[in-house]
mmCIF file with all atom_site columns, C-alpha atoms in Angstrom:
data_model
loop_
_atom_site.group_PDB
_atom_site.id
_atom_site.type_symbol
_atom_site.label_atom_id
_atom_site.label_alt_id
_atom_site.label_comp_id
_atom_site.label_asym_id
_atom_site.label_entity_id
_atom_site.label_seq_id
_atom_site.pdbx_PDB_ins_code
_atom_site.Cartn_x
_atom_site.Cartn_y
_atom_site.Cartn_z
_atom_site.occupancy
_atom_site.B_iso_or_equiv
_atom_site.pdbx_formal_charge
_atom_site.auth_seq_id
_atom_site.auth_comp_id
_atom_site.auth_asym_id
_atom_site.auth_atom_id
_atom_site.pdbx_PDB_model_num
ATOM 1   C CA . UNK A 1 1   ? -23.770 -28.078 9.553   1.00 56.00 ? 1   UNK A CA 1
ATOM 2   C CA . UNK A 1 2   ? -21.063 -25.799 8.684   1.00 58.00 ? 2   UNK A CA 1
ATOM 3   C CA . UNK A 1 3   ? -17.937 -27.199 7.600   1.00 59.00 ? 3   UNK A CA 1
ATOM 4   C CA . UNK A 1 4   ? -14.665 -24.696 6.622   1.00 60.00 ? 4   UNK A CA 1
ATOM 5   C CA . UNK A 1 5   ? -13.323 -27.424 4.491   1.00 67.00 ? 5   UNK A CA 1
ATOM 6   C CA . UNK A 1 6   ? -15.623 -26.521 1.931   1.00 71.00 ? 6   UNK A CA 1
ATOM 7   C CA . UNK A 1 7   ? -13.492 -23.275 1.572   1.00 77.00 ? 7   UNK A CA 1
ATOM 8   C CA . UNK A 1 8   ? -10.083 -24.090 -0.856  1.00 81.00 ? 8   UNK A CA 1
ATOM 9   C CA . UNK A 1 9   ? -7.169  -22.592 0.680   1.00 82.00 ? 9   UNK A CA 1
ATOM 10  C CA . UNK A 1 10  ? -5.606  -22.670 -3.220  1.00 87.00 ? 10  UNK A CA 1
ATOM 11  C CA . UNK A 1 11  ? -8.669  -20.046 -4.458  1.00 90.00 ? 11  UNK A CA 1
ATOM 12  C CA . UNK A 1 12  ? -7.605  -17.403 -6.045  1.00 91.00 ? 12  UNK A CA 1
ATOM 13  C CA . UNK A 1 13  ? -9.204  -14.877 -3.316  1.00 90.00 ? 13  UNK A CA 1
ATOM 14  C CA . UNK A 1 14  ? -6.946  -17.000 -0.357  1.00 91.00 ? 14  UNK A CA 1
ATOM 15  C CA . UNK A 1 15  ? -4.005  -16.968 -2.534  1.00 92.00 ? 15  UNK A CA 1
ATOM 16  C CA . UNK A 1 16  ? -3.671  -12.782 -3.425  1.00 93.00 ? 16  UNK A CA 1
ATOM 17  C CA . UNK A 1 17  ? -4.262  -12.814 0.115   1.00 92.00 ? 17  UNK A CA 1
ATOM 18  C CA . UNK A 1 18  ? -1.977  -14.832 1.555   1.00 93.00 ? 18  UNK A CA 1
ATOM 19  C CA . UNK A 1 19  ? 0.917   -13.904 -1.080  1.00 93.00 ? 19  UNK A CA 1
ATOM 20  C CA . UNK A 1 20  ? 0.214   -9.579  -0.018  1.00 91.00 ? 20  UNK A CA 1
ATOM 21  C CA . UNK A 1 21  ? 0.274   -11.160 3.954   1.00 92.00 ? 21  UNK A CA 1
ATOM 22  C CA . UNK A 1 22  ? 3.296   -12.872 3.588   1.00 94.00 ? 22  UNK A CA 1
ATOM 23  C CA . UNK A 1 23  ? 4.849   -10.413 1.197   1.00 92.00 ? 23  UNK A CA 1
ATOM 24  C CA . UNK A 1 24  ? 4.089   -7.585  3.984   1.00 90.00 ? 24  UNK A CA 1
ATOM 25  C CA . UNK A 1 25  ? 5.326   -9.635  6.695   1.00 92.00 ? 25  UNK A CA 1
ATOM 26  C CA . UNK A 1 26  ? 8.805   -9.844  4.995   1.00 93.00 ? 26  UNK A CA 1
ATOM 27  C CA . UNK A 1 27  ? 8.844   -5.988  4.621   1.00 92.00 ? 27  UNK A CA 1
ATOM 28  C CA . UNK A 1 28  ? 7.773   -5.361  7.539   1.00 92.00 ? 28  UNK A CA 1
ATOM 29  C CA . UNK A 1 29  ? 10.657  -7.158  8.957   1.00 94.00 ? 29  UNK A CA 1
ATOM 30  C CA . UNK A 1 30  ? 13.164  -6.051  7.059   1.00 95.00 ? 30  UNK A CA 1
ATOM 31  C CA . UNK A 1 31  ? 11.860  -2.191  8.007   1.00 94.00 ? 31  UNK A CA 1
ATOM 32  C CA . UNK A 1 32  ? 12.726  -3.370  11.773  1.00 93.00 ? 32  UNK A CA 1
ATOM 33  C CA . UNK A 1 33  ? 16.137  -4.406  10.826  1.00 95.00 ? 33  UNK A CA 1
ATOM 34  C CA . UNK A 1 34  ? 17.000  -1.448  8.661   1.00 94.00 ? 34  UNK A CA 1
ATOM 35  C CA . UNK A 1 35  ? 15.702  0.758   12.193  1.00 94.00 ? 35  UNK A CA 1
ATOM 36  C CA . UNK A 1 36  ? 13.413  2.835   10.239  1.00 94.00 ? 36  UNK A CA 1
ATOM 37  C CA . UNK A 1 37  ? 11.373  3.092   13.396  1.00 92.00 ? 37  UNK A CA 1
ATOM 38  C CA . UNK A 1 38  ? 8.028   2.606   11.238  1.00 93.00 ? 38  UNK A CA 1
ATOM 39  C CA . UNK A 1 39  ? 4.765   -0.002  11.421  1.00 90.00 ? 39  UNK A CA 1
ATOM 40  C CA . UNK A 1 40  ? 4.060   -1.664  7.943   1.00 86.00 ? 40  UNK A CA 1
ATOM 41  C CA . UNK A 1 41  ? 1.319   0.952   7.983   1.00 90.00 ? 41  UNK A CA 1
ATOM 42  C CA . UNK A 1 42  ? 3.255   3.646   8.730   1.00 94.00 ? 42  UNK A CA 1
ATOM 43  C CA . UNK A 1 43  ? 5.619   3.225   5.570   1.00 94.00 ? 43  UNK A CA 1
ATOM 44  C CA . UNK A 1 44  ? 2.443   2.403   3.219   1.00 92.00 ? 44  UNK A CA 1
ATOM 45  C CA . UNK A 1 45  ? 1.368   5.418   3.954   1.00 94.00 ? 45  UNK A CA 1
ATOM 46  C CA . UNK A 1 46  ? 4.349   7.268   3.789   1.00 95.00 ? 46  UNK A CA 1
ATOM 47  C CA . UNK A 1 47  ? 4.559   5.611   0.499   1.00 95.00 ? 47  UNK A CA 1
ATOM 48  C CA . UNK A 1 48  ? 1.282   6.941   -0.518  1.00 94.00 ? 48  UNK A CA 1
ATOM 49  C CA . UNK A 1 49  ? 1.360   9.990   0.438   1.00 95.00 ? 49  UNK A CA 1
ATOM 50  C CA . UNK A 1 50  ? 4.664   10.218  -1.822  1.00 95.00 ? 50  UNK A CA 1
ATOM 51  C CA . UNK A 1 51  ? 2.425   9.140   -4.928  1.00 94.00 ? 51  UNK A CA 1
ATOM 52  C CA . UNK A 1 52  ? -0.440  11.774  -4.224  1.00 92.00 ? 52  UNK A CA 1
ATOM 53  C CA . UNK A 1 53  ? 0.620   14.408  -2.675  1.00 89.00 ? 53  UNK A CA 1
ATOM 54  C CA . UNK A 1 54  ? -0.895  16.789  -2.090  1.00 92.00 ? 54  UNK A CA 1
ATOM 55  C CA . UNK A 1 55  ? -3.359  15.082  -0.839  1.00 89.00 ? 55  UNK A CA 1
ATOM 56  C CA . UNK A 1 56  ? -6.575  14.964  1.171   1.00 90.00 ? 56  UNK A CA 1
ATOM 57  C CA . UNK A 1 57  ? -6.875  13.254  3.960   1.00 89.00 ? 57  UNK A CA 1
ATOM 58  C CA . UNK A 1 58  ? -10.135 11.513  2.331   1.00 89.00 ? 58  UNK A CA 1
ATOM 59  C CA . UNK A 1 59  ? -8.904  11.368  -0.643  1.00 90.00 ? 59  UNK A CA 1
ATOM 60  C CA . UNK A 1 60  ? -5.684  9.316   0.436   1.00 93.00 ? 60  UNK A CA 1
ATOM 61  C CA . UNK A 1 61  ? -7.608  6.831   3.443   1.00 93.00 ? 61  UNK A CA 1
ATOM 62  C CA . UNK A 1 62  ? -9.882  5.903   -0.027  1.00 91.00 ? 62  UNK A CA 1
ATOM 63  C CA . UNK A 1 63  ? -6.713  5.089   -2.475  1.00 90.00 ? 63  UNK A CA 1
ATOM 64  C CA . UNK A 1 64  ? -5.597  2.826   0.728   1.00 92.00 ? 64  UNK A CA 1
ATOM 65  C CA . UNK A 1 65  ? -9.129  1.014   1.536   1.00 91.00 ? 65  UNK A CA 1
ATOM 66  C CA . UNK A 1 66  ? -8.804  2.077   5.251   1.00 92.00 ? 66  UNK A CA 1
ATOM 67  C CA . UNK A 1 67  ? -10.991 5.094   7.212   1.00 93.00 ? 67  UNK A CA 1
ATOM 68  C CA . UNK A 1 68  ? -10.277 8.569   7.714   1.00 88.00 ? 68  UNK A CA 1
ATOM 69  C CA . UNK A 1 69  ? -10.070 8.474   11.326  1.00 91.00 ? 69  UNK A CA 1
ATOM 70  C CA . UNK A 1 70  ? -7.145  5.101   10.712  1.00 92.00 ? 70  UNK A CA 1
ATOM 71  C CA . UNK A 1 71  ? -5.299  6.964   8.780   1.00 93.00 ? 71  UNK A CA 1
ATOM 72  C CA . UNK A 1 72  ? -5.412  10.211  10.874  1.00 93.00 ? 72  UNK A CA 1
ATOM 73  C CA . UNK A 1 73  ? -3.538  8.419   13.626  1.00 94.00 ? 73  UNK A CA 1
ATOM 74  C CA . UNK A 1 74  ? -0.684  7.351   11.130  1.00 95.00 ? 74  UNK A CA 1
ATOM 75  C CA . UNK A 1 75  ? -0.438  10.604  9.791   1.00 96.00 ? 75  UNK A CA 1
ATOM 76  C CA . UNK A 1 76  ? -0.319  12.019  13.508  1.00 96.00 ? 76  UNK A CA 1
ATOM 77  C CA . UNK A 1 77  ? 2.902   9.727   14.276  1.00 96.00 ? 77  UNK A CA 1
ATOM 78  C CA . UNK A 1 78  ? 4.724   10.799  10.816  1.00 97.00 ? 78  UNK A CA 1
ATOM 79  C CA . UNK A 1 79  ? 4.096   14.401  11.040  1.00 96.00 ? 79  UNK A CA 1
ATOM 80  C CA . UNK A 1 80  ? 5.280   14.098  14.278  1.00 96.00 ? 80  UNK A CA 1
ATOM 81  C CA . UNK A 1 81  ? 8.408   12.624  13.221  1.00 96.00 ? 81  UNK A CA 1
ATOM 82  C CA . UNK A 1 82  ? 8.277   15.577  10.537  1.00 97.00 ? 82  UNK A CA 1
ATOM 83  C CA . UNK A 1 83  ? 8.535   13.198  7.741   1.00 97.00 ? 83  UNK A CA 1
ATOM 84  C CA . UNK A 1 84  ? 4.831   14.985  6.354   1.00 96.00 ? 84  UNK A CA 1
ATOM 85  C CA . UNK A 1 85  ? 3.432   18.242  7.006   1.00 95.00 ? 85  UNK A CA 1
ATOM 86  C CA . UNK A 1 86  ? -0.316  19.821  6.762   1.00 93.00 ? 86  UNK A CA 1
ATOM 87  C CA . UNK A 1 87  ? -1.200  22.022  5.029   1.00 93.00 ? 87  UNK A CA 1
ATOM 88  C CA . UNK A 1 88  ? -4.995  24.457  4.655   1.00 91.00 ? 88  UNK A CA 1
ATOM 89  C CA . UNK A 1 89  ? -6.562  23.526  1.624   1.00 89.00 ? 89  UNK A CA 1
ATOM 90  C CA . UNK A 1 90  ? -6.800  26.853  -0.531  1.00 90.00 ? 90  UNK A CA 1
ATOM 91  C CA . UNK A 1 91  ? -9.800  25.702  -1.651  1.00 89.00 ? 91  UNK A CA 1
ATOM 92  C CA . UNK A 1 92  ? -11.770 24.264  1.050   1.00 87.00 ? 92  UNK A CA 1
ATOM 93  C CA . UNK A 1 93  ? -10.845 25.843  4.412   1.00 83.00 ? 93  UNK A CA 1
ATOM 94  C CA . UNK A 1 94  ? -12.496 22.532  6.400   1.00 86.00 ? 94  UNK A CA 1
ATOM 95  C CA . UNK A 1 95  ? -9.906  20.342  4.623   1.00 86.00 ? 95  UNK A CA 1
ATOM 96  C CA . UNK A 1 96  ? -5.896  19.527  5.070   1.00 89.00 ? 96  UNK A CA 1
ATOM 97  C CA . UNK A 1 97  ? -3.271  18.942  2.260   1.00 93.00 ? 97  UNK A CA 1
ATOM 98  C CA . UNK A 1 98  ? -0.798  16.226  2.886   1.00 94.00 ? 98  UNK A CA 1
ATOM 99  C CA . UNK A 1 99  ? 2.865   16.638  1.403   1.00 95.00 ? 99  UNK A CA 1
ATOM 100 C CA . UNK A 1 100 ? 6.373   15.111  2.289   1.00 95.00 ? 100 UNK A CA 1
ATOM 101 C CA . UNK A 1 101 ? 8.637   16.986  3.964   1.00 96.00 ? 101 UNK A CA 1
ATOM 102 C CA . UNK A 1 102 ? 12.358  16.955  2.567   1.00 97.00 ? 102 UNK A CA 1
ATOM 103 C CA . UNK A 1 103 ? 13.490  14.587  5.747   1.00 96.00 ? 103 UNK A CA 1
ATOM 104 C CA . UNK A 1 104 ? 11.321  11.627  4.179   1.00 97.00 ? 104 UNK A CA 1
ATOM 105 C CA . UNK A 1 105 ? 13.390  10.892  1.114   1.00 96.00 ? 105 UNK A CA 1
ATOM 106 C CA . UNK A 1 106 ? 15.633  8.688   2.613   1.00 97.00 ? 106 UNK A CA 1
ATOM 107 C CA . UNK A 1 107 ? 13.295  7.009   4.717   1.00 97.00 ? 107 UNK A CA 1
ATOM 108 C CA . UNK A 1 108 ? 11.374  6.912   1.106   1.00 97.00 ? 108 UNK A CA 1
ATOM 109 C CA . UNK A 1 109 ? 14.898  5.507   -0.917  1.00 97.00 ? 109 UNK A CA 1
ATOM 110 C CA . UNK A 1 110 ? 15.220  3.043   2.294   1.00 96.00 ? 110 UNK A CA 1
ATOM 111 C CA . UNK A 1 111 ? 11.686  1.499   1.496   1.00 96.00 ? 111 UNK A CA 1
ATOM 112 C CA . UNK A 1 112 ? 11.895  1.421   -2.300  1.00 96.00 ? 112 UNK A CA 1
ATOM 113 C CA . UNK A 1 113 ? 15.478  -0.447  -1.125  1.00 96.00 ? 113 UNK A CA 1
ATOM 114 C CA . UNK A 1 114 ? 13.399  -2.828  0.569   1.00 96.00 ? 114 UNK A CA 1
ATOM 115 C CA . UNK A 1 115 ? 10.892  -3.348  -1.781  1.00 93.00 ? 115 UNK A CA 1
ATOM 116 C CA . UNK A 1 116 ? 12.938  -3.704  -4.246  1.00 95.00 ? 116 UNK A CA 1
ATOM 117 C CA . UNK A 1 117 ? 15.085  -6.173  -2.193  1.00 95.00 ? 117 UNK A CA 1
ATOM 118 C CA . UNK A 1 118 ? 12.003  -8.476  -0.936  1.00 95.00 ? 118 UNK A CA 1
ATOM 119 C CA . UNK A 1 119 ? 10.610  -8.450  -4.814  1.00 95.00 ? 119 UNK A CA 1
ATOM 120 C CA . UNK A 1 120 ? 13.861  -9.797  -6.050  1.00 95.00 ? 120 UNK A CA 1
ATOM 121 C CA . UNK A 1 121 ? 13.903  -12.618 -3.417  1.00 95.00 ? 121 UNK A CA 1
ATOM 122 C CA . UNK A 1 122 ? 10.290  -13.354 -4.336  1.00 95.00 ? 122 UNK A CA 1
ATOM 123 C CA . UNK A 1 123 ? 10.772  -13.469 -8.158  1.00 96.00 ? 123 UNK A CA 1
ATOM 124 C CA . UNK A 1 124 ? 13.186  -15.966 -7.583  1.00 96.00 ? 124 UNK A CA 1
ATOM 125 C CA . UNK A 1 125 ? 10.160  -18.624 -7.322  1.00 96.00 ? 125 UNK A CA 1
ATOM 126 C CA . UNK A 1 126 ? 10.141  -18.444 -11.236 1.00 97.00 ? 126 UNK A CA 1
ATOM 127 C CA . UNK A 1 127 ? 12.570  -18.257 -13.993 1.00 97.00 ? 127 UNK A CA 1
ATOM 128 C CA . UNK A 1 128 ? 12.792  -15.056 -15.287 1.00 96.00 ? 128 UNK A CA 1
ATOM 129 C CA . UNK A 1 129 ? 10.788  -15.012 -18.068 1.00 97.00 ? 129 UNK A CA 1
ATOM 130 C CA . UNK A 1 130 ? 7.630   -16.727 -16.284 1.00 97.00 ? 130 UNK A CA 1
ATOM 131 C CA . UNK A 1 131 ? 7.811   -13.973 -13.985 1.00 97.00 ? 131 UNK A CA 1
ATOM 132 C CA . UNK A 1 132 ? 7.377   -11.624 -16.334 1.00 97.00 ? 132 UNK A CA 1
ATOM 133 C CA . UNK A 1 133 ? 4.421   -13.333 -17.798 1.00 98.00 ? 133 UNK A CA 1
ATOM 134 C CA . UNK A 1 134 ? 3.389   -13.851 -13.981 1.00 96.00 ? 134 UNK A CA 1
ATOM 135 C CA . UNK A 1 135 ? 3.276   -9.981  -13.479 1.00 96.00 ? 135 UNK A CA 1
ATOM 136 C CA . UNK A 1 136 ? 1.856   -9.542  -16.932 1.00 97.00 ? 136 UNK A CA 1
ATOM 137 C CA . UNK A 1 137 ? -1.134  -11.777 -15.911 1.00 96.00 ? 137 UNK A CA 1
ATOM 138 C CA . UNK A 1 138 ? -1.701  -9.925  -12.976 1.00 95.00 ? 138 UNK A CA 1
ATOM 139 C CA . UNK A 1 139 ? -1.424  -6.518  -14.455 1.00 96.00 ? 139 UNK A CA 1
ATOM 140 C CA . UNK A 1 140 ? -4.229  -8.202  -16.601 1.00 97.00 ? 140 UNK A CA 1
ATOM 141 C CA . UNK A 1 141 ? -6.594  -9.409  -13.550 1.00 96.00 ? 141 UNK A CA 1
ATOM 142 C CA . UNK A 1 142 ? -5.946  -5.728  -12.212 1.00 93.00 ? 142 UNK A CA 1
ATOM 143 C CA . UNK A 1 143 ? -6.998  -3.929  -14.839 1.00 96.00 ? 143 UNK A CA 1
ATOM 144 C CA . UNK A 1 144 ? -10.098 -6.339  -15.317 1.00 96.00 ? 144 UNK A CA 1
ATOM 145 C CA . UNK A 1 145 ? -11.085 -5.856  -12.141 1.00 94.00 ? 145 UNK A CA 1
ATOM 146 C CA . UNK A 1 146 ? -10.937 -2.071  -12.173 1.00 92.00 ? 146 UNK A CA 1
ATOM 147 C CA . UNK A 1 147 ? -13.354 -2.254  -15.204 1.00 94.00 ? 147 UNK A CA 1
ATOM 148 C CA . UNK A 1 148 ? -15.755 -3.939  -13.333 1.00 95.00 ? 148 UNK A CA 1
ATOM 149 C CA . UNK A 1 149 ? -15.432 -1.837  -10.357 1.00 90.00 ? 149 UNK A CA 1
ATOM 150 C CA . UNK A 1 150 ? -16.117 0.998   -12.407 1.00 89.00 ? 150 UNK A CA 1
ATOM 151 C CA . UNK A 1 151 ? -18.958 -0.364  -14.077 1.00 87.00 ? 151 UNK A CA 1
ATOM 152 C CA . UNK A 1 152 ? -20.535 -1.778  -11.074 1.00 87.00 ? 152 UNK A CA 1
ATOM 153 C CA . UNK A 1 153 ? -20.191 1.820   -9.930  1.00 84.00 ? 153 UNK A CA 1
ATOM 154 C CA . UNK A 1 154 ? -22.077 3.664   -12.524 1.00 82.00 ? 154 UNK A CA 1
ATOM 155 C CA . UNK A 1 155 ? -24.579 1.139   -11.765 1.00 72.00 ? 155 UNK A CA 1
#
C-alpha cells in the first residue's frame, strides 16, 4: 500500500519548492499592498519580458516553463494596460515581438523595490556571510543543473 510518509518533506526537491512558494507568496502580497493592480504572474512576466525583449511569444512562454496559449492571456491583460506592446516580426510575418512600453518602468522599479525588499527580509535567516555562501551554493546547483540539461539534450 501506498504510504506519502515515505516522501521527506526536508528533500531538496520539497525544499526549492516550498522556499520559491513561500518566497512568491510574500511578493505577491506585497504587489497587492503597493496597488500595482498585477497577479504574481502578471509581474513575472512583465519582468521577463523586461530581460528579453524583444521577444517571441514562444520564445518567452519557454524561458518561463509555462505554454504559449498561458502566457498569451497575461500578455493580453498587460498590453491592455499598455505596459507592453506587439509588434510584426520583420522576419517572420506569422510571429509577434514583445517590448515594454515606456509606462512599465515604474511598475518595473516598483517590483525590483519589492524584490529587493522581500530578499532582504529573507537573508535575514543567516548571518551575512553564510548567505553569501548560501547563494554561492546555489548559483553552483544552478549551473550544474543547466549542464546536465544541456547534455541530456544533445542526447
Amino acid at each position: 500500500m501506498f504510504s506519502g510518509k515515505s516522501y521527506n518533506p526536508d528533500s531538496f526537491g520539497f525544499l526549492v519548492y516550498d522556499i520559491s512558494r513561500l518566497f512568491s507568496l510574500e511578493r505577491e502580497r506585497k504587489i497587492v499592498a503597493a496597488g500595482l493592480e498585477l497577479t504574481a504572474f502578471e509581474s513575472r512576466t512583465l519582468v521577463h519580458v523586461a530581460r528579453y525583449q524583444p521577444a517571441r511569444q514562444v520564445a518567452l512562454a519557454e524561458s518561463m516553463n509555462i505554454e504559449a496559449m498561458t502566457l498569451s492571456g497575461y500578455l493580453d491583460r498587460l498590453e491592455n494596460r499598455q505596459l507592453l506592446r506587439r509588434e510584426p516580426d520583420p522576419d517572420d510575418r506569422r510571429a509577434k515581438l514583445i517590448f515594454l512600453n515606456e509606462s512599465a518602468v515604474p511598475v518595473l522599479d516598483a517590483l525590483k523595490h519589492i524584490a529587493l525588499e522581500t530578499i532582504a527580509e529573507v537573508s535575514r535567516a543567516l548571518p551575512p556571510e553564510e548567505w553569501e555562501k548560501f547563494m554561492g551554493n546555489l548559483m553552483t546547483v544552478r549551473a550544474h543543473l543547466r549542464e546536465i540539461n544541456q547534455e541530456n539534450r544533445k542526447s
